[in-house]
Amino acid sequence: MLTTLAGRPDTTDHDPSTEHDDLVVKAAAGDHRAFARLHRRYERLVLSVVRAEMRRGSTSAEVDDVAQEVFTLMWQRLGTLRDPARLRPWLMQITRRAVIDHARKASRRPILDSDDEVALELTSDGLPGPDVVTEMGELADQLKGALAGLSRRDATAITLAAQFGFGPAEIGQALGITPNNAKVVLHRARARLRTAVQRPVVAA
């Protein structure tokens, strides 16, 4: 089991992106302290995506086990990452694969959605605006339970965009789809959540 190592905060002036890439390079070379810092930085993200991806009814212990497996795989495979700046989408790919592997081991085959081919009119930069991100965050807060009812792909897309500020390019890399398809997934998942907010749930 991996153990997060306590480290003193770095108080020197630095470019955050350069510092991040240096940590990745050092961790890939076997530096446990550098890896521990990456672990702390990405633990919340990994746990959130694992929860979004796993089937309803999964226990906290199962979520923790899969997240632990993700960081074990990250440690083992860091040396294969060519561009340190791509760590985040690369880690998301490992996370989704770990969830799928867990489901297969538990004899629960994952149900994967086919990519939506609907074309949307999109902004030139393709990034969701602040109002869209805010709305998705509010919807996600109101519908913690409803997120479990979305497909894993939709729940993950909403989680990555609303909680961690992922844009379509990173979401596409994490989900294994094109940036345009990622925009479509976000658009449709947001619409489903909005509909759920507007339509009260009636007990059977």
Coordinates of C-alpha atoms in Angstrom, one line a residue:
M1 CA 0.0 0.0 0.0
L2 CA 1.3 3.4 -0.9
T3 CA 1.8 5.8 2.0
T4 CA 1.7 9.6 1.4
L5 CA 4.9 11.1 2.8
A6 CA 4.7 14.3 4.7
G7 CA 6.9 17.1 3.2
R8 CA 7.6 20.7 4.0
P9 CA 5.9 23.2 1.8
D10 CA 8.0 24.7 -1.0
T11 CA 8.2 28.4 -0.3
T12 CA 10.6 29.3 -3.2
D13 CA 9.3 31.4 -6.1
H14 CA 8.6 29.1 -9.1
D15 CA 6.4 28.6 -12.2
P16 CA 3.7 26.2 -11.1
S17 CA 3.8 24.4 -14.4
T18 CA 7.6 24.0 -14.3
E19 CA 7.4 22.8 -10.7
H20 CA 4.7 20.3 -11.6
D21 CA 6.7 18.9 -14.6
D22 CA 9.8 18.7 -12.4
L23 CA 7.9 16.6 -9.8
V24 CA 6.7 14.2 -12.6
V25 CA 10.2 13.8 -13.9
K26 CA 11.6 13.1 -10.5
A27 CA 8.8 10.7 -9.6
A28 CA 9.3 8.9 -12.8
A29 CA 13.0 8.5 -11.9
G30 CA 12.0 6.9 -8.6
D31 CA 11.8 9.8 -6.2
H32 CA 9.3 8.8 -3.6
R33 CA 9.0 12.2 -2.1
A34 CA 8.1 13.8 -5.5
F35 CA 5.6 11.0 -6.1
A36 CA 4.0 11.7 -2.6
R37 CA 3.5 15.3 -3.6
L38 CA 1.8 14.2 -6.8
H39 CA -0.3 11.8 -4.9
R40 CA -1.5 14.5 -2.5
R41 CA -2.2 16.8 -5.5
Y42 CA -4.3 14.3 -7.5
E43 CA -5.9 12.2 -4.7
R44 CA -9.2 14.2 -4.6
L45 CA -9.5 14.2 -8.4
V46 CA -8.9 10.4 -8.7
L47 CA -11.4 9.6 -5.9
S48 CA -14.0 11.9 -7.5
V49 CA -13.6 10.2 -10.9
V50 CA -13.7 6.7 -9.4
R51 CA -16.9 7.5 -7.6
A52 CA -18.4 8.9 -10.8
E53 CA -17.3 5.9 -12.8
M54 CA -18.3 3.1 -10.5
R55 CA -21.7 1.6 -10.4
R56 CA -24.3 2.7 -7.9
G57 CA -24.0 0.7 -4.7
S58 CA -20.3 0.6 -4.6
T59 CA -18.9 0.8 -1.1
S60 CA -16.4 3.4 0.1
A61 CA -13.9 0.6 0.6
E62 CA -14.3 -0.4 -3.1
V63 CA -13.7 3.2 -4.2
D64 CA -10.6 3.5 -2.0
D65 CA -9.3 0.2 -3.3
V66 CA -9.7 1.3 -6.9
A67 CA -8.1 4.7 -6.2
Q68 CA -5.2 2.9 -4.5
E69 CA -4.8 0.7 -7.6
V70 CA -4.7 3.8 -9.7
F71 CA -1.8 5.3 -7.8
T72 CA 0.0 2.0 -7.8
L73 CA -0.3 1.9 -11.6
M74 CA 0.7 5.5 -11.8
W75 CA 3.9 4.8 -9.9
Q76 CA 4.6 1.8 -12.1
R77 CA 4.0 3.5 -15.4
L78 CA 5.2 7.0 -14.9
G79 CA 8.3 6.2 -16.9
T80 CA 6.2 5.7 -20.0
L81 CA 4.8 9.2 -19.9
R82 CA 6.6 11.2 -22.5
D83 CA 5.2 14.6 -21.8
P84 CA 4.9 15.5 -18.0
A85 CA 2.4 18.3 -18.9
R86 CA 0.0 15.6 -20.0
L87 CA -0.1 13.8 -16.6
R88 CA -3.6 14.8 -15.7
P89 CA -5.4 13.3 -18.8
W90 CA -3.0 10.4 -18.7
L91 CA -3.9 9.7 -15.1
M92 CA -7.6 10.0 -15.9
Q93 CA -7.2 7.3 -18.6
I94 CA -5.6 5.0 -16.0
T95 CA -8.4 5.8 -13.6
R96 CA -11.2 4.8 -16.0
R97 CA -9.3 1.7 -17.0
A98 CA -8.9 0.7 -13.3
V99 CA -12.6 1.0 -12.8
I100 CA -13.4 -1.1 -15.8
D101 CA -10.9 -3.7 -14.7
H102 CA -12.5 -3.7 -11.2
A103 CA -15.9 -4.2 -12.8
R104 CA -14.7 -7.1 -14.9
K105 CA -13.1 -8.8 -11.9
A106 CA -16.4 -8.5 -10.0
S107 CA -18.2 -10.1 -13.0
R108 CA -20.0 -6.9 -13.7
R109 CA -19.4 -6.0 -17.3
P110 CA -19.3 -2.2 -17.9
I111 CA -21.9 -0.7 -20.1
L112 CA -20.2 1.7 -22.5
D113 CA -22.2 4.3 -24.3
S114 CA -21.6 4.9 -28.0
D115 CA -20.2 8.4 -28.9
D116 CA -22.9 10.9 -29.8
E117 CA -22.4 12.1 -33.4
V118 CA -24.6 15.2 -33.1
A119 CA -22.8 18.3 -34.3
L120 CA -23.1 21.4 -32.1
E121 CA -22.5 25.1 -32.7
L122 CA -19.6 25.8 -30.5
T123 CA -17.4 28.7 -29.5
S124 CA -14.1 29.1 -31.2
D125 CA -12.0 28.2 -28.2
G126 CA -14.3 25.3 -27.3
L127 CA -14.0 26.0 -23.5
P128 CA -17.2 26.2 -21.4
G129 CA -17.8 29.7 -20.2
P130 CA -17.8 30.7 -16.5
D131 CA -21.6 30.7 -16.5
V132 CA -21.8 27.2 -17.9
V133 CA -19.2 25.9 -15.4
T134 CA -21.1 27.6 -12.5
E135 CA -24.4 26.1 -13.7
M136 CA -22.9 22.6 -13.9
G137 CA -21.4 23.0 -10.4
E138 CA -24.7 24.1 -9.0
L139 CA -26.6 21.3 -10.7
A140 CA -24.0 18.7 -9.5
D141 CA -24.4 20.0 -5.9
Q142 CA -28.1 19.6 -6.1
L143 CA -28.0 16.2 -7.7
K144 CA -25.4 14.2 -5.9
G145 CA -27.8 11.2 -6.1
A146 CA -28.9 11.9 -9.6
L147 CA -25.3 11.8 -10.8
A148 CA -25.3 8.1 -9.9
G149 CA -28.1 7.6 -12.4
L150 CA -26.2 9.0 -15.3
S151 CA -24.0 6.9 -17.5
R152 CA -20.4 6.6 -16.2
R153 CA -19.2 8.7 -19.1
D154 CA -21.7 11.6 -18.5
A155 CA -21.1 11.6 -14.7
T156 CA -17.3 11.7 -15.3
A157 CA -17.6 14.5 -17.8
I158 CA -19.7 16.6 -15.4
T159 CA -17.3 15.9 -12.5
L160 CA -14.2 16.8 -14.5
A161 CA -15.7 20.0 -15.8
A162 CA -17.6 21.3 -12.8
Q163 CA -15.3 20.2 -10.0
F164 CA -11.8 20.3 -11.6
G165 CA -12.2 22.8 -14.5
F166 CA -11.3 20.3 -17.3
G167 CA -11.9 21.7 -20.8
P168 CA -13.2 19.5 -23.7
A169 CA -9.7 18.6 -24.9
E170 CA -8.7 17.2 -21.6
I171 CA -12.1 15.5 -21.1
G172 CA -11.8 14.0 -24.5
Q173 CA -8.3 12.6 -23.7
A174 CA -9.6 11.3 -20.4
L175 CA -12.6 9.6 -21.9
G176 CA -10.9 8.4 -25.1
I177 CA -13.1 10.5 -27.4
T178 CA -12.6 13.6 -29.6
P179 CA -12.8 17.1 -28.1
N180 CA -15.9 17.8 -30.2
N181 CA -17.6 14.6 -28.9
A182 CA -16.5 15.7 -25.4
K183 CA -18.4 19.0 -26.0
V184 CA -21.5 17.0 -27.0
V185 CA -21.2 14.8 -24.0
L186 CA -21.0 17.8 -21.7
H187 CA -23.9 19.5 -23.4
R188 CA -26.2 16.5 -23.2
A189 CA -25.2 15.6 -19.6
R190 CA -25.9 19.1 -18.5
A191 CA -29.3 19.0 -20.2
R192 CA -30.2 15.7 -18.4
L193 CA -29.2 17.2 -15.1
R194 CA -31.2 20.4 -15.8
T195 CA -34.3 18.3 -16.7
A196 CA -33.9 16.3 -13.4
V197 CA -33.8 19.5 -11.4
Q198 CA -36.9 20.9 -13.1
R199 CA -38.9 17.6 -12.8
P200 CA -39.6 16.5 -9.2
V201 CA -39.0 12.9 -8.4
V202 CA -42.3 11.1 -7.6
A203 CA -42.1 8.1 -5.2
A204 CA -43.5 4.9 -6.7

